[in-house]
mmCIF file of C-alpha atoms in Angstrom:
data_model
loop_
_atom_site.group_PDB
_atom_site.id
_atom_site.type_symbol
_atom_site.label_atom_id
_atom_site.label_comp_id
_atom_site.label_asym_id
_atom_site.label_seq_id
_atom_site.Cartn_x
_atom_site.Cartn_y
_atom_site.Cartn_z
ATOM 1 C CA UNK A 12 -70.502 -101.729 -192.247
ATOM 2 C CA UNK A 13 -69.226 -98.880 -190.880
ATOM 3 C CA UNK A 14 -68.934 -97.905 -186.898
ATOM 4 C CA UNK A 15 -67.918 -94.672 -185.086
ATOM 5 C CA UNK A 16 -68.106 -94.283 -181.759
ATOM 6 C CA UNK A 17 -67.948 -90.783 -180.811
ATOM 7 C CA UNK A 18 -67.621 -89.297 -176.761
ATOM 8 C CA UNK A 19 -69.869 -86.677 -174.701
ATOM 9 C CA UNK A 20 -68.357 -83.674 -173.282
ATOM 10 C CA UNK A 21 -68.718 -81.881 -169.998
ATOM 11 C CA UNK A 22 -67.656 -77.868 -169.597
ATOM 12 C CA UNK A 23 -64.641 -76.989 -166.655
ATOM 13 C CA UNK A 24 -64.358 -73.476 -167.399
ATOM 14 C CA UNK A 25 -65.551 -70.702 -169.701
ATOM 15 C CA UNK A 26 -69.483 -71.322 -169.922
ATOM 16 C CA UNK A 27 -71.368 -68.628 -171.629
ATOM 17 C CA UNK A 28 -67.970 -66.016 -172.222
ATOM 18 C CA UNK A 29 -67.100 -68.881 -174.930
ATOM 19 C CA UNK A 30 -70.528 -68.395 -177.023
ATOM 20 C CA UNK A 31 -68.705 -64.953 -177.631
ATOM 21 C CA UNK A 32 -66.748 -65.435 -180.749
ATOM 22 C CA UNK A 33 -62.828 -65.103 -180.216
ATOM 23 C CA UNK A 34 -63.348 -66.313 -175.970
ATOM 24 C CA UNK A 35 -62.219 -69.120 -174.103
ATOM 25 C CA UNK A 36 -63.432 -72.625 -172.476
ATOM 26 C CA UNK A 37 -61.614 -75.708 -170.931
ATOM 27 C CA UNK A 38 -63.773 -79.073 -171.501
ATOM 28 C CA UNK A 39 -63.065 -82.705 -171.342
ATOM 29 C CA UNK A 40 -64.599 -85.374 -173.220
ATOM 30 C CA UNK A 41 -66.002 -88.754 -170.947
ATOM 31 C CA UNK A 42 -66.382 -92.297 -171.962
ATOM 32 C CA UNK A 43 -69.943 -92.406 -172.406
ATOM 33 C CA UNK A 44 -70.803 -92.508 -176.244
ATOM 34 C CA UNK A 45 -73.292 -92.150 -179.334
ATOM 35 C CA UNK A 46 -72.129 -94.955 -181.871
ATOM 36 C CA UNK A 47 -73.671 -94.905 -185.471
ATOM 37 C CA UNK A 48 -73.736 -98.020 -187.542
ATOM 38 C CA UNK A 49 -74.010 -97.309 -191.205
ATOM 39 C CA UNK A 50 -74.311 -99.806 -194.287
ATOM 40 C CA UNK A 51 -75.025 -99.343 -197.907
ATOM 41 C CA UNK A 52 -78.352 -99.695 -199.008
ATOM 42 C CA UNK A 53 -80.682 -99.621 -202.517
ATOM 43 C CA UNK A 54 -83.024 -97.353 -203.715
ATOM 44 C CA UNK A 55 -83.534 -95.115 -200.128
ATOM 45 C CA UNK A 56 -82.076 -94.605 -196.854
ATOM 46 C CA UNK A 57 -83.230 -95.093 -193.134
ATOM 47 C CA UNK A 58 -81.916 -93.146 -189.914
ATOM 48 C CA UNK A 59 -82.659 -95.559 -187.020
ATOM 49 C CA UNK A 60 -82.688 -93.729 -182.960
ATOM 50 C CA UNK A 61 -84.848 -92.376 -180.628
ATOM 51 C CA UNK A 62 -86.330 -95.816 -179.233
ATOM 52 C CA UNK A 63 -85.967 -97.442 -182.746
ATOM 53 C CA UNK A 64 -88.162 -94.891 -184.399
ATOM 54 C CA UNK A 65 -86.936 -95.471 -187.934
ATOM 55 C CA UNK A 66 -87.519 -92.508 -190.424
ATOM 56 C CA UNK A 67 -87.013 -93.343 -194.132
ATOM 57 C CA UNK A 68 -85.555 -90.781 -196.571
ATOM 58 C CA UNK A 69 -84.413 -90.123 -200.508
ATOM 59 C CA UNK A 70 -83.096 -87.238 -202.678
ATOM 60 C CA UNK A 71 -83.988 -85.490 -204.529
ATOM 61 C CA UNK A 72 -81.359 -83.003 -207.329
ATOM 62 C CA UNK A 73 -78.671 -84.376 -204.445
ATOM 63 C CA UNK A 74 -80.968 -83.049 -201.908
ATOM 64 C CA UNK A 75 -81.719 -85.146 -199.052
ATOM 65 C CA UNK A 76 -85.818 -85.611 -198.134
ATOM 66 C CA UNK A 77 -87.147 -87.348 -195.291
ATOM 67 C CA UNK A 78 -90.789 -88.661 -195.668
ATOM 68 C CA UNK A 79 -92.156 -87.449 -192.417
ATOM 69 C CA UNK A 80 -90.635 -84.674 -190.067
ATOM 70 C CA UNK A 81 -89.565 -85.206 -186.656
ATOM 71 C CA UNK A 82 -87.496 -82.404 -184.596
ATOM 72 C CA UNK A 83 -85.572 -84.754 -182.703
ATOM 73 C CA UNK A 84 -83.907 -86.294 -186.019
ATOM 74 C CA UNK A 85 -82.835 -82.564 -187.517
ATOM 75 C CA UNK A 86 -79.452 -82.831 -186.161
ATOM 76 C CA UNK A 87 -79.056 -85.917 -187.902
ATOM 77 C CA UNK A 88 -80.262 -84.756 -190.698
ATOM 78 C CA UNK A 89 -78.671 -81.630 -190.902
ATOM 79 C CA UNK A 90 -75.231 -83.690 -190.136
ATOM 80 C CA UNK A 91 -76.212 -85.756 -193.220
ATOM 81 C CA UNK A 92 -76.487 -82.837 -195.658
ATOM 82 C CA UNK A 93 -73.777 -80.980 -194.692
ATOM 83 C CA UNK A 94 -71.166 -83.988 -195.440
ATOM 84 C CA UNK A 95 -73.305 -84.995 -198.591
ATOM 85 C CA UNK A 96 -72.527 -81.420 -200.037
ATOM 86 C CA UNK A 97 -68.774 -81.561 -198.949
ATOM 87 C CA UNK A 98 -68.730 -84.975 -200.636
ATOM 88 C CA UNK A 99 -70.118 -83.609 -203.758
ATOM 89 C CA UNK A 100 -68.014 -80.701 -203.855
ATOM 90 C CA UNK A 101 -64.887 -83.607 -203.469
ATOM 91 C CA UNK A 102 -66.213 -85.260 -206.668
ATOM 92 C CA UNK A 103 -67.669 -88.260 -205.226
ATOM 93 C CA UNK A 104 -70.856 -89.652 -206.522
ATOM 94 C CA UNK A 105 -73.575 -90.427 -203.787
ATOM 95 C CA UNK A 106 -75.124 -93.412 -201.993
ATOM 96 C CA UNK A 107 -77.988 -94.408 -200.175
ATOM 97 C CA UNK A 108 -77.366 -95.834 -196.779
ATOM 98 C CA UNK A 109 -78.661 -96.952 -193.445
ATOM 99 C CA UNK A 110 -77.896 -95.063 -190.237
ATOM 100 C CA UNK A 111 -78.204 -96.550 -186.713
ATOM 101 C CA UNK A 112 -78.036 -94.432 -184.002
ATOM 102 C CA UNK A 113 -76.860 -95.690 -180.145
ATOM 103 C CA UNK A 114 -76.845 -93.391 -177.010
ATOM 104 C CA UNK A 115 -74.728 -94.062 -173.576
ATOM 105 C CA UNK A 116 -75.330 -90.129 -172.953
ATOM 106 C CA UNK A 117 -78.962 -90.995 -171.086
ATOM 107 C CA UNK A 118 -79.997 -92.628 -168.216
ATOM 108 C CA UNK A 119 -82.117 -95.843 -168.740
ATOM 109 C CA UNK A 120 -85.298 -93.632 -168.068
ATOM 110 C CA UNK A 121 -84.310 -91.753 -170.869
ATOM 111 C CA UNK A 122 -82.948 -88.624 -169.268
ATOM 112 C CA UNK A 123 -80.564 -87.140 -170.646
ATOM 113 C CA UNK A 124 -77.022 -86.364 -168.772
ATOM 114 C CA UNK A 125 -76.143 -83.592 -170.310
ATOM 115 C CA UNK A 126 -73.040 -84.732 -172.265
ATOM 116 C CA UNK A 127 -73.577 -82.949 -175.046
ATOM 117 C CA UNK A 128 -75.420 -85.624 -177.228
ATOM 118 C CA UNK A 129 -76.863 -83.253 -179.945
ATOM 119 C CA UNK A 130 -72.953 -82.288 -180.393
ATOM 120 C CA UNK A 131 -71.622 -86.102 -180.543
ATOM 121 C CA UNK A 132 -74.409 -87.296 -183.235
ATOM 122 C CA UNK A 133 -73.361 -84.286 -185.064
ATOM 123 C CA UNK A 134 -69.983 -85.435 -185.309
ATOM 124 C CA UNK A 135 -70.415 -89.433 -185.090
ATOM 125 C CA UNK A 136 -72.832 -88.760 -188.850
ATOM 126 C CA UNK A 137 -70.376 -86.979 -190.430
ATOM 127 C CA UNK A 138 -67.466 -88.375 -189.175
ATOM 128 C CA UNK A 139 -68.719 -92.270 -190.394
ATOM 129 C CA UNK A 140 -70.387 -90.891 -193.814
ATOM 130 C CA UNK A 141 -66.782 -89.316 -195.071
ATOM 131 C CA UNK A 142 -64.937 -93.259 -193.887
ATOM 132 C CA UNK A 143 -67.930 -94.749 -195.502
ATOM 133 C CA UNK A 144 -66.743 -92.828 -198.927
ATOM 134 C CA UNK A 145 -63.306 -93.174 -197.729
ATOM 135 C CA UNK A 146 -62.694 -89.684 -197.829
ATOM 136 C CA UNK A 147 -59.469 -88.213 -195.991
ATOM 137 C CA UNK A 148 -59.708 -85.454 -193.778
ATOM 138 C CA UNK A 149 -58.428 -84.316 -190.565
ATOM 139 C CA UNK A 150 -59.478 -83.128 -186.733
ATOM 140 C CA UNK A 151 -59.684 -79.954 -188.263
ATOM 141 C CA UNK A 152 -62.303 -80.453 -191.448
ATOM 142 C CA UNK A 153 -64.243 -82.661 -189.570
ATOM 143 C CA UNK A 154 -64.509 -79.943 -186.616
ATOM 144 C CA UNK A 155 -65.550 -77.310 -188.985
ATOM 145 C CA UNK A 156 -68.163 -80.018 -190.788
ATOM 146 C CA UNK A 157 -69.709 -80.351 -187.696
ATOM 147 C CA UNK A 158 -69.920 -77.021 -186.740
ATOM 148 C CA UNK A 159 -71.404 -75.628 -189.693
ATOM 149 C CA UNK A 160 -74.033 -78.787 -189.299
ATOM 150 C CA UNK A 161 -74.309 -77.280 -185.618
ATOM 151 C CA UNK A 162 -74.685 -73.715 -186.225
ATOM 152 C CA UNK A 163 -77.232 -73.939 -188.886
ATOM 153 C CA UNK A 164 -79.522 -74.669 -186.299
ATOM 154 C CA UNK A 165 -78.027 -73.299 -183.134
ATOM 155 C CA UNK A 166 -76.218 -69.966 -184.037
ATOM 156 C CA UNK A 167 -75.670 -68.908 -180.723
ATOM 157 C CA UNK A 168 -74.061 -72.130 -180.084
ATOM 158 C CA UNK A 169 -70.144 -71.717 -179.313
ATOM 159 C CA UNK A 170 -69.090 -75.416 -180.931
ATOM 160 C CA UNK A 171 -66.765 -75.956 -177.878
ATOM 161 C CA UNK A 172 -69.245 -79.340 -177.587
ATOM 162 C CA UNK A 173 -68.064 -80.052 -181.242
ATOM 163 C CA UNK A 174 -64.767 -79.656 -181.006
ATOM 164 C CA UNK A 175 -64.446 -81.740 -177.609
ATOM 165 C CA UNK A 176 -66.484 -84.379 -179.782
ATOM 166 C CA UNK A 177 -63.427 -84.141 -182.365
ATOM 167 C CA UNK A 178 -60.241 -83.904 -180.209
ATOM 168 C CA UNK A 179 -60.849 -85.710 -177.119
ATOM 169 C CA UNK A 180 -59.147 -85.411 -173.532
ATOM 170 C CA UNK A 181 -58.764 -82.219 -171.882
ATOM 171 C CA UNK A 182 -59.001 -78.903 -174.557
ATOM 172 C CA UNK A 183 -58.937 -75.621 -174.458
ATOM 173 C CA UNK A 184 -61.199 -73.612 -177.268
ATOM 174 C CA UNK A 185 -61.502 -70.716 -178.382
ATOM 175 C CA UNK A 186 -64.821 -69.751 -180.235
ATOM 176 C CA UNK A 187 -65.192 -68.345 -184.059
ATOM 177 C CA UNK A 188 -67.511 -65.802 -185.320
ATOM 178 C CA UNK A 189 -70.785 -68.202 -186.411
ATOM 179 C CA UNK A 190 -72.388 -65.368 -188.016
ATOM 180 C CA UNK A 191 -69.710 -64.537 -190.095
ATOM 181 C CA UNK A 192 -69.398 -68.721 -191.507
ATOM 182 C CA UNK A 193 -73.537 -68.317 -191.813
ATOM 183 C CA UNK A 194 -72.681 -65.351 -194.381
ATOM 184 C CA UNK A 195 -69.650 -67.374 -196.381
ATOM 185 C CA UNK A 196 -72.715 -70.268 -196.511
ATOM 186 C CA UNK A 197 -74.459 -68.303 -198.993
ATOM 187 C CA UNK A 198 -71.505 -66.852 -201.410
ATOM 188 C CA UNK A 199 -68.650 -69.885 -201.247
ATOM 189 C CA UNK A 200 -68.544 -73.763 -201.035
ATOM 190 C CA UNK A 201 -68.544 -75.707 -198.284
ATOM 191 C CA UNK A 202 -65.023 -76.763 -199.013
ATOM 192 C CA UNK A 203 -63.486 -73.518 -199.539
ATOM 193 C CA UNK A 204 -64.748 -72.709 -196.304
ATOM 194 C CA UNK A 205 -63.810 -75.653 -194.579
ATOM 195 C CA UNK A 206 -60.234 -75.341 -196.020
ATOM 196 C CA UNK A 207 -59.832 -71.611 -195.227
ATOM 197 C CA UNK A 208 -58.591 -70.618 -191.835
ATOM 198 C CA UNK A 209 -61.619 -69.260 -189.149
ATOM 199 C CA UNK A 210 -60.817 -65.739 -187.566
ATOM 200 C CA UNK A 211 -59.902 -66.553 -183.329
ATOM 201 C CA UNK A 212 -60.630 -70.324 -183.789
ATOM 202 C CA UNK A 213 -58.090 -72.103 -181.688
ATOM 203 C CA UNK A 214 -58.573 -75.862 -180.178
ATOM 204 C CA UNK A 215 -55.921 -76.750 -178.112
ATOM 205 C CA UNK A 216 -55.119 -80.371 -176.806
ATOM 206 C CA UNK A 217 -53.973 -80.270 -172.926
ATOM 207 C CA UNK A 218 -51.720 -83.326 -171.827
ATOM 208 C CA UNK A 219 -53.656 -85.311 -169.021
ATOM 209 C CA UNK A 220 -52.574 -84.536 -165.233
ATOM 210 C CA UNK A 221 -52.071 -88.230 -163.753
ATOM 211 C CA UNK A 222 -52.091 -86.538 -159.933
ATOM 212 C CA UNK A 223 -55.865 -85.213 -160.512
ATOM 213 C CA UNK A 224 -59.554 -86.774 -160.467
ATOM 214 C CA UNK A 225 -62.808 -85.407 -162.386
ATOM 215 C CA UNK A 226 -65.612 -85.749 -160.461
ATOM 216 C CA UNK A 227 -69.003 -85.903 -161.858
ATOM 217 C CA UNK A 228 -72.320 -85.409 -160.340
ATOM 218 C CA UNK A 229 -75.817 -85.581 -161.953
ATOM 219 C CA UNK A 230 -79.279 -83.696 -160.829
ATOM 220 C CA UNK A 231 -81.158 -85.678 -163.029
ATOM 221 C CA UNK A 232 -83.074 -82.410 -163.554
ATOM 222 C CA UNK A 233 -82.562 -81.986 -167.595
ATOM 223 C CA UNK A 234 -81.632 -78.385 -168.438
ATOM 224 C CA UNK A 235 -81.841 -76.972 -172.072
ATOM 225 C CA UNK A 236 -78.601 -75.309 -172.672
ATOM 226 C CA UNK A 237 -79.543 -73.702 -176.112
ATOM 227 C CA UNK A 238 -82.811 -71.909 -173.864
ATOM 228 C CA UNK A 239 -80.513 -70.687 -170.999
ATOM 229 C CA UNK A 240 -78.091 -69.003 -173.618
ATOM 230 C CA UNK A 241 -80.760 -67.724 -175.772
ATOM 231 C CA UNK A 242 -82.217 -65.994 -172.908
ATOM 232 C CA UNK A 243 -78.914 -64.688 -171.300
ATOM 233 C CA UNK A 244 -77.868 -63.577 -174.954
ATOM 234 C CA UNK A 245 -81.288 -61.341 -175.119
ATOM 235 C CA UNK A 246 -80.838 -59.395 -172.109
ATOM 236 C CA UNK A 247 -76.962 -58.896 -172.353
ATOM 237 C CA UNK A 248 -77.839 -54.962 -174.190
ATOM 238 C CA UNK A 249 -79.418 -54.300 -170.801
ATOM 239 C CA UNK A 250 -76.066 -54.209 -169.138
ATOM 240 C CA UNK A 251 -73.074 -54.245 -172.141
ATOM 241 C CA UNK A 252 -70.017 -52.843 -169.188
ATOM 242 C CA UNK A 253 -70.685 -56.065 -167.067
ATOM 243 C CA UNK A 254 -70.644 -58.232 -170.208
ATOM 244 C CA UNK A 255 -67.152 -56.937 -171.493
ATOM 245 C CA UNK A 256 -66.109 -57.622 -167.446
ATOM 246 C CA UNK A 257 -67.468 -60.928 -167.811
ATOM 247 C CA UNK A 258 -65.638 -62.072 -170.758
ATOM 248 C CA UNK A 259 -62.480 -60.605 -169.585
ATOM 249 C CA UNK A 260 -62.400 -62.131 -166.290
ATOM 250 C CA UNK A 261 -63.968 -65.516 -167.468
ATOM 251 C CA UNK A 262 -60.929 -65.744 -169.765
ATOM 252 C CA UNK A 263 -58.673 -65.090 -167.077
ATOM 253 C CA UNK A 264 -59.928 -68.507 -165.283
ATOM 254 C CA UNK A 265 -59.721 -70.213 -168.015
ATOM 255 C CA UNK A 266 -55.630 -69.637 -168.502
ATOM 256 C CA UNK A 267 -55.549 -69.719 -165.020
ATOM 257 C CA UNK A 268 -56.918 -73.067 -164.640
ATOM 258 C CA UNK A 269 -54.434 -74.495 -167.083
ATOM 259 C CA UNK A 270 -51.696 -72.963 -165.810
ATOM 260 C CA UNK A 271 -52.808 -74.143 -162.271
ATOM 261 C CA UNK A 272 -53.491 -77.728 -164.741
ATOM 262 C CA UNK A 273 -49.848 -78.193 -165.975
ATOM 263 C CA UNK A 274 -48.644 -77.337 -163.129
ATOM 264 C CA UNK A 275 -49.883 -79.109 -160.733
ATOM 265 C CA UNK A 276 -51.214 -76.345 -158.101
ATOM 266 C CA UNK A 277 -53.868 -77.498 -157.193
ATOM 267 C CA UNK A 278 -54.682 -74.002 -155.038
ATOM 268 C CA UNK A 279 -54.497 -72.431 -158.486
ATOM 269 C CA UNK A 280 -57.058 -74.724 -159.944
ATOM 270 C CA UNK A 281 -59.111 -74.494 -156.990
ATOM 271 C CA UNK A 282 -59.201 -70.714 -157.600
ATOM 272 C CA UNK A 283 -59.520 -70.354 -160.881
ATOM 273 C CA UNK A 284 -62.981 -72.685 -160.671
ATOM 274 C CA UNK A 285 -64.556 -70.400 -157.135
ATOM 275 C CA UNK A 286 -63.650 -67.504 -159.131
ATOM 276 C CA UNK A 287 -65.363 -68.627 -162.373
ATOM 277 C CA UNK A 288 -68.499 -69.547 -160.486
ATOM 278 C CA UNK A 289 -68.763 -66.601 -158.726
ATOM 279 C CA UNK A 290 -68.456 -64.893 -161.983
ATOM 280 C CA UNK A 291 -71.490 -66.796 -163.200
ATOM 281 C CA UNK A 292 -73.217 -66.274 -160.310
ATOM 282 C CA UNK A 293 -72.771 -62.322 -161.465
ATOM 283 C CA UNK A 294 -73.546 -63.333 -164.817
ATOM 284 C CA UNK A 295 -76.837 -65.072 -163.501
ATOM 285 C CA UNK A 296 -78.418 -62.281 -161.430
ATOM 286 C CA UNK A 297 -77.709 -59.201 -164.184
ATOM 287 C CA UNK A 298 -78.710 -61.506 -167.211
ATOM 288 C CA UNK A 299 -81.863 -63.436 -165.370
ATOM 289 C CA UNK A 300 -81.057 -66.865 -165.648
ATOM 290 C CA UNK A 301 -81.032 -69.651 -163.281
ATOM 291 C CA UNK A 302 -77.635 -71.589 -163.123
ATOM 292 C CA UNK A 303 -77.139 -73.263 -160.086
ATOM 293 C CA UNK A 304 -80.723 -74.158 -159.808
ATOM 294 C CA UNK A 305 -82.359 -77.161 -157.294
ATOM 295 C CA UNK A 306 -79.675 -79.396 -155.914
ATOM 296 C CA UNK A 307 -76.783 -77.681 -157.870
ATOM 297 C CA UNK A 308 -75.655 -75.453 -154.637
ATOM 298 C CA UNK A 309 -75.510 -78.572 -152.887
ATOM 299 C CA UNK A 310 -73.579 -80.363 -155.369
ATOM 300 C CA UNK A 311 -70.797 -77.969 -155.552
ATOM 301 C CA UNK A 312 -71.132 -77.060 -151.881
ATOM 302 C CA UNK A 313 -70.978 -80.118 -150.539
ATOM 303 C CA UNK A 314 -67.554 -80.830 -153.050
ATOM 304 C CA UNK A 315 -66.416 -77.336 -151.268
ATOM 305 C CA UNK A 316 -66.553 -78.674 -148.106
ATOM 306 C CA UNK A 317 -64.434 -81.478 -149.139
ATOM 307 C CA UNK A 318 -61.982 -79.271 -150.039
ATOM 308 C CA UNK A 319 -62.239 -79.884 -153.545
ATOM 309 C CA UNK A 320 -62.990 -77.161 -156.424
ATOM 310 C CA UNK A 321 -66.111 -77.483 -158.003
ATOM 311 C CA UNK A 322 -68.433 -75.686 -160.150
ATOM 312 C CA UNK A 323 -71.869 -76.176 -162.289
ATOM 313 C CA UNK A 324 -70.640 -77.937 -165.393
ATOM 314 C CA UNK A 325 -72.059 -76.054 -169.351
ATOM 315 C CA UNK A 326 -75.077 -73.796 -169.158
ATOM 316 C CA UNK A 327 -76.062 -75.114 -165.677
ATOM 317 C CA UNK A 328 -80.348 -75.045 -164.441
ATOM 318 C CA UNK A 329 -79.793 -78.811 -164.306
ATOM 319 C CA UNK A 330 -77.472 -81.702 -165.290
ATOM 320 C CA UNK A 331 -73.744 -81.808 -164.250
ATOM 321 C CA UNK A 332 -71.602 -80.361 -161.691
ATOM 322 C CA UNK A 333 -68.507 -81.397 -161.615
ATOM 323 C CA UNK A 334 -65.365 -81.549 -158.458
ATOM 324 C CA UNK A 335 -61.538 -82.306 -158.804
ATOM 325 C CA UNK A 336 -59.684 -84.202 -156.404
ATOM 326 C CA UNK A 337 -56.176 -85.308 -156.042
ATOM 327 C CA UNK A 338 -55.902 -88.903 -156.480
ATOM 328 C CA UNK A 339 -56.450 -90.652 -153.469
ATOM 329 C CA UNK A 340 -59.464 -88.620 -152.594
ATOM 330 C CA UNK A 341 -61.778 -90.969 -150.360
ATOM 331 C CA UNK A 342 -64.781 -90.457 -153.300
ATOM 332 C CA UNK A 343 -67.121 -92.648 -151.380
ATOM 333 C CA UNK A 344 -67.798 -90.236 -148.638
ATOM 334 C CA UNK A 345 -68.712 -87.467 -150.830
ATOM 335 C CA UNK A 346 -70.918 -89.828 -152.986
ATOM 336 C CA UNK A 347 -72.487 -90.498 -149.817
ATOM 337 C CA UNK A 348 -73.364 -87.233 -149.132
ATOM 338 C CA UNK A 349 -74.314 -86.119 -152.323
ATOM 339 C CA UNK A 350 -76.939 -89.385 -152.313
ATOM 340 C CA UNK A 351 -78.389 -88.141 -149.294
ATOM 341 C CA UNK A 352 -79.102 -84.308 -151.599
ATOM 342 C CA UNK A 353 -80.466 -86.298 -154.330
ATOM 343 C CA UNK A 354 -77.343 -86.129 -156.666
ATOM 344 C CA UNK A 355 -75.713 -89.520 -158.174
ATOM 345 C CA UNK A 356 -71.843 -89.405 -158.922
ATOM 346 C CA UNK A 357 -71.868 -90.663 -162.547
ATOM 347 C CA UNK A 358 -69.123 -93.444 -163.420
ATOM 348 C CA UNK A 359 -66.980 -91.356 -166.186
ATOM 349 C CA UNK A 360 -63.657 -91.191 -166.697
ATOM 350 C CA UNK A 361 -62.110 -88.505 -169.696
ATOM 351 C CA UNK A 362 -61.855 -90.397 -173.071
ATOM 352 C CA UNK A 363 -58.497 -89.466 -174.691
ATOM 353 C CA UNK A 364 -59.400 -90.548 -177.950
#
């Protein structure tokens, strides 16, 4: 029996620049998990989740098929076939197994947080299927499994939720071109990819700041972060100077927020988050999305008043906010307050890994 225990992710800095290939992001991974079980079995497979839906599945010419479809399974499935072929490609003769899948990243009514779960089975598959063939690999190839697994059905995805997935604690990441790996899919093998270097991919592991506090608060409103990009991504022709503003400026809070990070100014930090939200705010009204939509304003304003910085957390219309607060911070009153707006402070801490 195999287990892997793999953590969700929340966004600090960056949203929507980092989908741009060669831009930048801060995000921290929290100690709420997806853990797969897998075991060896005989003749087919099974993938176990979703309520303990249990879809059976076979090969056929090394290709994996699954006897009934269900679109809440494809990232698992995708996951699956991406490390079968890199396994191949190793010289490794295949298995049939049994996969049980485990969520922490939803609420016991099933809502989802917005941790970045899609991301985390992504990685927790492949990640136990190469120990279960007791294949050696690093951070690196199992980063670039998983975001090949990702992209092939989320292009427009930036992998940052991937590679927090991988690396754990605070990163910073900088995004590869996606279309560019699509386009090696069809002329190279997966491992000669995966072992070549990625133009502007950088992930960066941050040492942990003992004097600070992540705060997390939850709408409960679920958001879909792939339709908020999508839609951004469509209208960003209509107004191309603003875009290249964006990007630039977004960067600047994200090295500004480490900087601040490190060294513990916590005026810098502060600044570097207002700054970034009001550039998203921009980003909002020229590119017609909602970010900071229902009880999001309150969320971070209420954190504001606090004195704390804050921001909407990933593609925002829902989910997480998040504050930071110098240890010591009397939590309790602003868990009170953001009670009484309909927001819960979720109990997470950063998982280092």
């Amino acid at each position: 029996m195999i287990e892997v225990k793999v953590p969700g992710k929340l966004y600090i800095a960056g949203e929507y620049a980092v989908v741009n290939p060669g831009n930048k992001a801060v995000l921290i991974s929290v100690d709420k998990f997806i853990t797969i079980k897998l075991k060896k079995s005989k003749h087919k497979g099974s993938v176990k989740s979703y309520s303990n839906i249990r879809m059976i599945w076979s090969r056929q010419d090394d290709q994996i098929v699954v006897d009934q479809k269900d679109d809440r399974f494809e990232y698992i499935f995708s996951a699956m076939d991406i490390a079968e072929k890199y396994i191949l490609q190793k010289g490794y003769s295949l298995d049939f197994y049994d996969i049980e899948v485990t969520s922490d990243l939803e609420s016991q009514d099933g809502i989802k947080y917005g941790l970045g779960s899609s991301a985390a089975i992504v990685v927790a598959v492949i990640k136990s299927i190469l120990e279960y063939y007791k294949v050696e690999y690093s951070k690196m190839d199992l980063f670039k499994l998983s975001a090949i697994a990702s992209i092939k059905l989320n292009p427009n995805g930036s992998c940052g939720d991937i590679a927090s997935a991988v690396y754990n604690g605070l990163i910073k990441y900088t995004s590869f071109d996606r279309e560019k790996i699509l386009k090696r899919l069809k002329t190279e093998t997966l491992k000669d990819i995966v072992e070549s270097d990625w133009d502007s991919l950088e992930i960066e592991n941050i040492s942990l700041n003992n004097e600070y506090d992540f705060i997390i608060g939850w709408t409960k409103s679920p958001a879909s972060s792939i339709n908020l990009v999508n839609k951004a991504k469509n209208n960003i022709s209509k107004n191309i100077k603003f875009y290249k503003d964006f990007l630039h400026e977004s960067n600047k809070c994200v090295d500004e927020f480490v900087k601040g990070y490190i060294k513990s100014s916590f005026e810098t930090v502060k600044h570097s988050l207002e700054k970034n939200r009001e550039l998203l705010r921009q980003y909002a009204e020229n590119y017609n999305v909602l970010i900071e939509r229902d009880n999001l304003f309150d969320l971070v304003e209420i954190a504001k008043k606090f004195g704390l910085a804050s921001k909407t957390s990933g593609a925002g219309g829902g989910d997480c906010g998040i504050a930071i607060s110098y240890k010591g911070f009397d939590v309790k009153s602003l868990e009170k307050e953001w009670k009484e707006n309909k927001i819960t402070k979720l109990d997470l801490s950063i998982h280092e890994g």
